[in-house]
JSON list of C-alpha atoms in Angstrom, two decimals:
[
{"chain": "A", "resi": 14, "resn": "MET", "atom": "CA", "xyz": [0.00, 0.00, 0.00]},
{"chain": "A", "resi": 15, "resn": "GLU", "atom": "CA", "xyz": [1.37, 3.41, -0.99]},
{"chain": "A", "resi": 16, "resn": "LYS", "atom": "CA", "xyz": [2.38, 5.74, 1.84]},
{"chain": "A", "resi": 17, "resn": "ILE", "atom": "CA", "xyz": [0.46, 9.02, 2.03]},
{"chain": "A", "resi": 18, "resn": "ALA", "atom": "CA", "xyz": [1.94, 12.06, 3.76]},
{"chain": "A", "resi": 19, "resn": "LEU", "atom": "CA", "xyz": [-0.26, 14.03, 6.15]},
{"chain": "A", "resi": 20, "resn": "PRO", "atom": "CA", "xyz": [1.31, 17.49, 6.66]},
{"chain": "A", "resi": 21, "resn": "THR", "atom": "CA", "xyz": [0.78, 18.84, 10.19]},
{"chain": "A", "resi": 22, "resn": "ALA", "atom": "CA", "xyz": [2.16, 21.42, 12.59]},
{"chain": "A", "resi": 23, "resn": "GLY", "atom": "CA", "xyz": [2.66, 21.09, 16.35]},
{"chain": "A", "resi": 24, "resn": "LEU", "atom": "CA", "xyz": [3.20, 23.49, 19.23]},
{"chain": "A", "resi": 25, "resn": "VAL", "atom": "CA", "xyz": [6.04, 22.53, 21.59]},
{"chain": "A", "resi": 26, "resn": "VAL", "atom": "CA", "xyz": [5.66, 24.07, 25.04]},
{"chain": "A", "resi": 27, "resn": "VAL", "atom": "CA", "xyz": [8.07, 22.78, 27.70]},
{"chain": "A", "resi": 28, "resn": "GLU", "atom": "CA", "xyz": [7.66, 23.84, 31.32]},
{"chain": "A", "resi": 29, "resn": "ASP", "atom": "CA", "xyz": [9.08, 22.27, 34.50]},
{"chain": "A", "resi": 30, "resn": "ASN", "atom": "CA", "xyz": [10.43, 19.29, 32.54]},
{"chain": "A", "resi": 31, "resn": "LYS", "atom": "CA", "xyz": [6.98, 18.61, 31.07]},
{"chain": "A", "resi": 32, "resn": "LEU", "atom": "CA", "xyz": [5.42, 18.88, 27.61]},
{"chain": "A", "resi": 33, "resn": "LEU", "atom": "CA", "xyz": [2.03, 20.51, 27.00]},
{"chain": "A", "resi": 34, "resn": "LEU", "atom": "CA", "xyz": [-0.48, 18.17, 25.35]},
{"chain": "A", "resi": 35, "resn": "GLY", "atom": "CA", "xyz": [-4.13, 18.42, 24.40]},
{"chain": "A", "resi": 36, "resn": "TYR", "atom": "CA", "xyz": [-6.72, 15.65, 24.72]},
{"chain": "A", "resi": 37, "resn": "SER", "atom": "CA", "xyz": [-8.58, 15.03, 21.46]},
{"chain": "A", "resi": 38, "resn": "ARG", "atom": "CA", "xyz": [-12.35, 14.61, 21.81]},
{"chain": "A", "resi": 39, "resn": "ASN", "atom": "CA", "xyz": [-12.42, 12.62, 18.58]},
{"chain": "A", "resi": 40, "resn": "LYS", "atom": "CA", "xyz": [-9.47, 10.27, 18.98]},
{"chain": "A", "resi": 41, "resn": "LYS", "atom": "CA", "xyz": [-9.43, 9.95, 22.78]},
{"chain": "A", "resi": 42, "resn": "ALA", "atom": "CA", "xyz": [-5.68, 10.44, 23.12]},
{"chain": "A", "resi": 43, "resn": "TRP", "atom": "CA", "xyz": [-3.20, 13.12, 24.24]},
{"chain": "A", "resi": 44, "resn": "TYR", "atom": "CA", "xyz": [-1.58, 14.93, 21.31]},
{"chain": "A", "resi": 45, "resn": "LEU", "atom": "CA", "xyz": [0.68, 17.86, 20.64]},
{"chain": "A", "resi": 46, "resn": "LEU", "atom": "CA", "xyz": [-1.51, 20.92, 20.11]},
{"chain": "A", "resi": 47, "resn": "GLY", "atom": "CA", "xyz": [-1.75, 21.88, 16.45]},
{"chain": "A", "resi": 48, "resn": "GLY", "atom": "CA", "xyz": [-3.10, 20.02, 13.48]},
{"chain": "A", "resi": 49, "resn": "LYS", "atom": "CA", "xyz": [-3.37, 19.46, 9.76]},
{"chain": "A", "resi": 50, "resn": "VAL", "atom": "CA", "xyz": [-2.02, 21.87, 7.16]},
{"chain": "A", "resi": 51, "resn": "ASP", "atom": "CA", "xyz": [-4.85, 22.98, 4.86]},
{"chain": "A", "resi": 52, "resn": "PRO", "atom": "CA", "xyz": [-4.35, 23.48, 1.10]},
{"chain": "A", "resi": 53, "resn": "GLY", "atom": "CA", "xyz": [-2.66, 26.82, 0.44]},
{"chain": "A", "resi": 54, "resn": "GLU", "atom": "CA", "xyz": [-1.12, 26.98, 3.94]},
{"chain": "A", "resi": 55, "resn": "ASN", "atom": "CA", "xyz": [2.37, 26.28, 5.16]},
{"chain": "A", "resi": 56, "resn": "SER", "atom": "CA", "xyz": [2.97, 24.60, 8.52]},
{"chain": "A", "resi": 57, "resn": "PHE", "atom": "CA", "xyz": [3.58, 27.94, 10.24]},
{"chain": "A", "resi": 58, "resn": "GLN", "atom": "CA", "xyz": [0.24, 29.38, 9.07]},
{"chain": "A", "resi": 59, "resn": "ALA", "atom": "CA", "xyz": [-1.55, 26.14, 9.96]},
{"chain": "A", "resi": 60, "resn": "LEU", "atom": "CA", "xyz": [-0.15, 26.25, 13.49]},
{"chain": "A", "resi": 61, "resn": "LEU", "atom": "CA", "xyz": [-1.38, 29.82, 14.05]},
{"chain": "A", "resi": 62, "resn": "ARG", "atom": "CA", "xyz": [-4.88, 28.82, 12.84]},
{"chain": "A", "resi": 63, "resn": "GLU", "atom": "CA", "xyz": [-5.05, 25.53, 14.74]},
{"chain": "A", "resi": 64, "resn": "ILE", "atom": "CA", "xyz": [-3.92, 27.01, 18.06]},
{"chain": "A", "resi": 65, "resn": "LYS", "atom": "CA", "xyz": [-6.57, 29.73, 17.76]},
{"chain": "A", "resi": 66, "resn": "GLU", "atom": "CA", "xyz": [-9.19, 27.02, 17.13]},
{"chain": "A", "resi": 67, "resn": "GLU", "atom": "CA", "xyz": [-8.01, 24.60, 19.82]},
{"chain": "A", "resi": 68, "resn": "ILE", "atom": "CA", "xyz": [-7.15, 26.83, 22.77]},
{"chain": "A", "resi": 69, "resn": "ASN", "atom": "CA", "xyz": [-8.35, 30.27, 21.60]},
{"chain": "A", "resi": 70, "resn": "LEU", "atom": "CA", "xyz": [-4.83, 31.70, 21.67]},
{"chain": "A", "resi": 71, "resn": "SER", "atom": "CA", "xyz": [-3.58, 34.12, 19.02]},
{"chain": "A", "resi": 72, "resn": "LEU", "atom": "CA", "xyz": [0.12, 33.37, 18.73]},
{"chain": "A", "resi": 73, "resn": "ALA", "atom": "CA", "xyz": [2.48, 36.16, 17.77]},
{"chain": "A", "resi": 74, "resn": "PRO", "atom": "CA", "xyz": [4.35, 34.77, 14.74]},
{"chain": "A", "resi": 75, "resn": "GLU", "atom": "CA", "xyz": [7.69, 36.11, 16.01]},
{"chain": "A", "resi": 76, "resn": "SER", "atom": "CA", "xyz": [7.25, 34.09, 19.23]},
{"chain": "A", "resi": 77, "resn": "LEU", "atom": "CA", "xyz": [7.50, 30.76, 17.39]},
{"chain": "A", "resi": 78, "resn": "THR", "atom": "CA", "xyz": [10.81, 29.04, 16.69]},
{"chain": "A", "resi": 79, "resn": "PHE", "atom": "CA", "xyz": [11.11, 26.03, 14.40]},
{"chain": "A", "resi": 80, "resn": "TYR", "atom": "CA", "xyz": [12.41, 23.04, 16.39]},
{"chain": "A", "resi": 81, "resn": "CYS", "atom": "CA", "xyz": [12.24, 19.84, 14.35]},
{"chain": "A", "resi": 82, "resn": "HIS", "atom": "CA", "xyz": [10.34, 17.69, 11.89]},
{"chain": "A", "resi": 83, "resn": "ILE", "atom": "CA", "xyz": [8.76, 14.40, 13.00]},
{"chain": "A", "resi": 84, "resn": "SER", "atom": "CA", "xyz": [7.66, 11.60, 10.65]},
{"chain": "A", "resi": 85, "resn": "ALA", "atom": "CA", "xyz": [5.50, 8.96, 12.32]},
{"chain": "A", "resi": 86, "resn": "PRO", "atom": "CA", "xyz": [2.47, 6.76, 11.69]},
{"chain": "A", "resi": 87, "resn": "ALA", "atom": "CA", "xyz": [-0.62, 8.98, 11.95]},
{"chain": "A", "resi": 88, "resn": "TYR", "atom": "CA", "xyz": [-2.54, 7.71, 14.98]},
{"chain": "A", "resi": 89, "resn": "GLY", "atom": "CA", "xyz": [-6.21, 7.06, 14.28]},
{"chain": "A", "resi": 90, "resn": "GLU", "atom": "CA", "xyz": [-5.71, 7.07, 10.50]},
{"chain": "A", "resi": 91, "resn": "LYS", "atom": "CA", "xyz": [-5.22, 4.29, 7.95]},
{"chain": "A", "resi": 92, "resn": "THR", "atom": "CA", "xyz": [-1.92, 2.43, 8.36]},
{"chain": "A", "resi": 93, "resn": "ASN", "atom": "CA", "xyz": [-0.42, 3.91, 5.17]},
{"chain": "A", "resi": 94, "resn": "ILE", "atom": "CA", "xyz": [-0.82, 7.52, 6.36]},
{"chain": "A", "resi": 95, "resn": "ILE", "atom": "CA", "xyz": [2.35, 9.08, 7.74]},
{"chain": "A", "resi": 96, "resn": "MET", "atom": "CA", "xyz": [2.18, 12.25, 9.81]},
{"chain": "A", "resi": 97, "resn": "GLU", "atom": "CA", "xyz": [4.78, 14.77, 8.63]},
{"chain": "A", "resi": 98, "resn": "GLN", "atom": "CA", "xyz": [4.86, 17.30, 11.48]},
{"chain": "A", "resi": 99, "resn": "ASP", "atom": "CA", "xyz": [6.82, 20.53, 11.74]},
{"chain": "A", "resi": 100, "resn": "CYS", "atom": "CA", "xyz": [7.25, 21.33, 15.44]},
{"chain": "A", "resi": 101, "resn": "PHE", "atom": "CA", "xyz": [7.66, 24.86, 16.77]},
{"chain": "A", "resi": 102, "resn": "PHE", "atom": "CA", "xyz": [8.82, 25.98, 20.21]},
{"chain": "A", "resi": 103, "resn": "TYR", "atom": "CA", "xyz": [6.68, 28.51, 22.08]},
{"chain": "A", "resi": 104, "resn": "GLU", "atom": "CA", "xyz": [7.18, 30.02, 25.52]},
{"chain": "A", "resi": 105, "resn": "LEU", "atom": "CA", "xyz": [3.71, 30.02, 27.04]},
{"chain": "A", "resi": 106, "resn": "LYS", "atom": "CA", "xyz": [2.92, 33.01, 29.25]},
{"chain": "A", "resi": 107, "resn": "GLU", "atom": "CA", "xyz": [-0.84, 33.08, 28.77]},
{"chain": "A", "resi": 108, "resn": "LYS", "atom": "CA", "xyz": [-3.54, 31.14, 30.60]},
{"chain": "A", "resi": 109, "resn": "ILE", "atom": "CA", "xyz": [-5.06, 28.63, 28.24]},
{"chain": "A", "resi": 110, "resn": "GLN", "atom": "CA", "xyz": [-8.17, 26.51, 28.13]},
{"chain": "A", "resi": 111, "resn": "ALA", "atom": "CA", "xyz": [-9.46, 23.86, 25.79]},
{"chain": "A", "resi": 112, "resn": "SER", "atom": "CA", "xyz": [-12.08, 24.65, 23.19]},
{"chain": "A", "resi": 113, "resn": "SER", "atom": "CA", "xyz": [-13.38, 23.18, 19.94]},
{"chain": "A", "resi": 114, "resn": "GLU", "atom": "CA", "xyz": [-12.17, 19.59, 19.46]},
{"chain": "A", "resi": 115, "resn": "ILE", "atom": "CA", "xyz": [-9.79, 19.69, 22.43]},
{"chain": "A", "resi": 116, "resn": "GLU", "atom": "CA", "xyz": [-11.32, 18.41, 25.67]},
{"chain": "A", "resi": 117, "resn": "ASP", "atom": "CA", "xyz": [-8.43, 19.21, 28.04]},
{"chain": "A", "resi": 118, "resn": "VAL", "atom": "CA", "xyz": [-4.87, 20.53, 28.12]},
{"chain": "A", "resi": 119, "resn": "ARG", "atom": "CA", "xyz": [-2.20, 19.35, 30.53]},
{"chain": "A", "resi": 120, "resn": "PHE", "atom": "CA", "xyz": [1.56, 19.14, 31.02]},
{"chain": "A", "resi": 121, "resn": "PHE", "atom": "CA", "xyz": [3.09, 15.63, 31.09]},
{"chain": "A", "resi": 122, "resn": "ASP", "atom": "CA", "xyz": [6.55, 14.35, 31.84]},
{"chain": "A", "resi": 123, "resn": "PHE", "atom": "CA", "xyz": [7.53, 11.41, 29.64]},
{"chain": "A", "resi": 124, "resn": "LYS", "atom": "CA", "xyz": [7.11, 8.75, 32.36]},
{"chain": "A", "resi": 125, "resn": "THR", "atom": "CA", "xyz": [3.58, 9.93, 33.12]},
{"chain": "A", "resi": 126, "resn": "TYR", "atom": "CA", "xyz": [2.68, 10.04, 29.42]},
{"chain": "A", "resi": 127, "resn": "GLN", "atom": "CA", "xyz": [3.92, 6.45, 29.01]},
{"chain": "A", "resi": 128, "resn": "LYS", "atom": "CA", "xyz": [1.31, 5.35, 31.58]},
{"chain": "A", "resi": 129, "resn": "GLU", "atom": "CA", "xyz": [-1.55, 6.67, 29.43]},
{"chain": "A", "resi": 130, "resn": "PRO", "atom": "CA", "xyz": [-3.71, 3.98, 27.79]},
{"chain": "A", "resi": 131, "resn": "ILE", "atom": "CA", "xyz": [-2.77, 5.36, 24.35]},
{"chain": "A", "resi": 132, "resn": "GLN", "atom": "CA", "xyz": [0.61, 6.77, 23.36]},
{"chain": "A", "resi": 133, "resn": "VAL", "atom": "CA", "xyz": [0.60, 8.54, 20.01]},
{"chain": "A", "resi": 134, "resn": "PRO", "atom": "CA", "xyz": [3.74, 7.53, 18.02]},
{"chain": "A", "resi": 135, "resn": "GLY", "atom": "CA", "xyz": [4.61, 11.10, 16.99]},
{"chain": "A", "resi": 136, "resn": "VAL", "atom": "CA", "xyz": [4.35, 12.36, 20.56]},
{"chain": "A", "resi": 137, "resn": "VAL", "atom": "CA", "xyz": [6.64, 9.57, 21.79]},
{"chain": "A", "resi": 138, "resn": "MET", "atom": "CA", "xyz": [9.16, 10.46, 19.07]},
{"chain": "A", "resi": 139, "resn": "LEU", "atom": "CA", "xyz": [9.02, 14.13, 20.06]},
{"chain": "A", "resi": 140, "resn": "TYR", "atom": "CA", "xyz": [9.61, 13.27, 23.74]},
{"chain": "A", "resi": 141, "resn": "GLN", "atom": "CA", "xyz": [12.63, 11.19, 22.72]},
{"chain": "A", "resi": 142, "resn": "ARG", "atom": "CA", "xyz": [13.99, 14.05, 20.60]},
{"chain": "A", "resi": 143, "resn": "LEU", "atom": "CA", "xyz": [13.44, 16.62, 23.39]},
{"chain": "A", "resi": 144, "resn": "ILE", "atom": "CA", "xyz": [15.26, 14.34, 25.86]},
{"chain": "A", "resi": 145, "resn": "ALA", "atom": "CA", "xyz": [18.14, 13.67, 23.43]},
{"chain": "A", "resi": 146, "resn": "ASP", "atom": "CA", "xyz": [18.52, 17.42, 22.80]},
{"chain": "A", "resi": 147, "resn": "GLY", "atom": "CA", "xyz": [18.50, 18.23, 26.54]},
{"chain": "A", "resi": 148, "resn": "HIS", "atom": "CA", "xyz": [15.16, 20.07, 26.60]},
{"chain": "A", "resi": 149, "resn": "LEU", "atom": "CA", "xyz": [13.62, 17.40, 28.86]},
{"chain": "A", "resi": 150, "resn": "GLN", "atom": "CA", "xyz": [15.13, 14.92, 31.31]}
]
C-alpha cells in the first residue's frame, strides 16, 4: 500500500520538565496541540490557525521558533498515512483553556505520558527528541 503524507504542525511548550499536550475529543488520546495543514497553507500558518481554534490563543508569529520535523504513523488514520509534522517551540505566558475539538490541556513528563492507555507515536518520538537534545530529562 502506498504511503500518504499528512502534513501537520505542532506546538512545543516545555515547562518544568513537562510537555504541554491536548486531549482530542475525537481520537481519545493526548496529542501535541496543532493540526493538519490545509491546502494553500504552510505549517507555520496552519499552526497559528489551529492554536486559535483549539485553545483560543492568538500566537504572535515572532514568538514561534522552528524546532524539528517528525515523521510517524498517523494515529487514528489508515496504516499507510504518515504524519509529517513541523514542530515549533513557544514560551507560554498566557492562561489557556481547551475549546473546539480539544477536551483538556495538561503538562506531562515522559514517564507519566507512558502510563496513558494510548501513546501517540509522533508524541513519543518528540519526547525522545526533546530528551536527546536536553530540553527534557
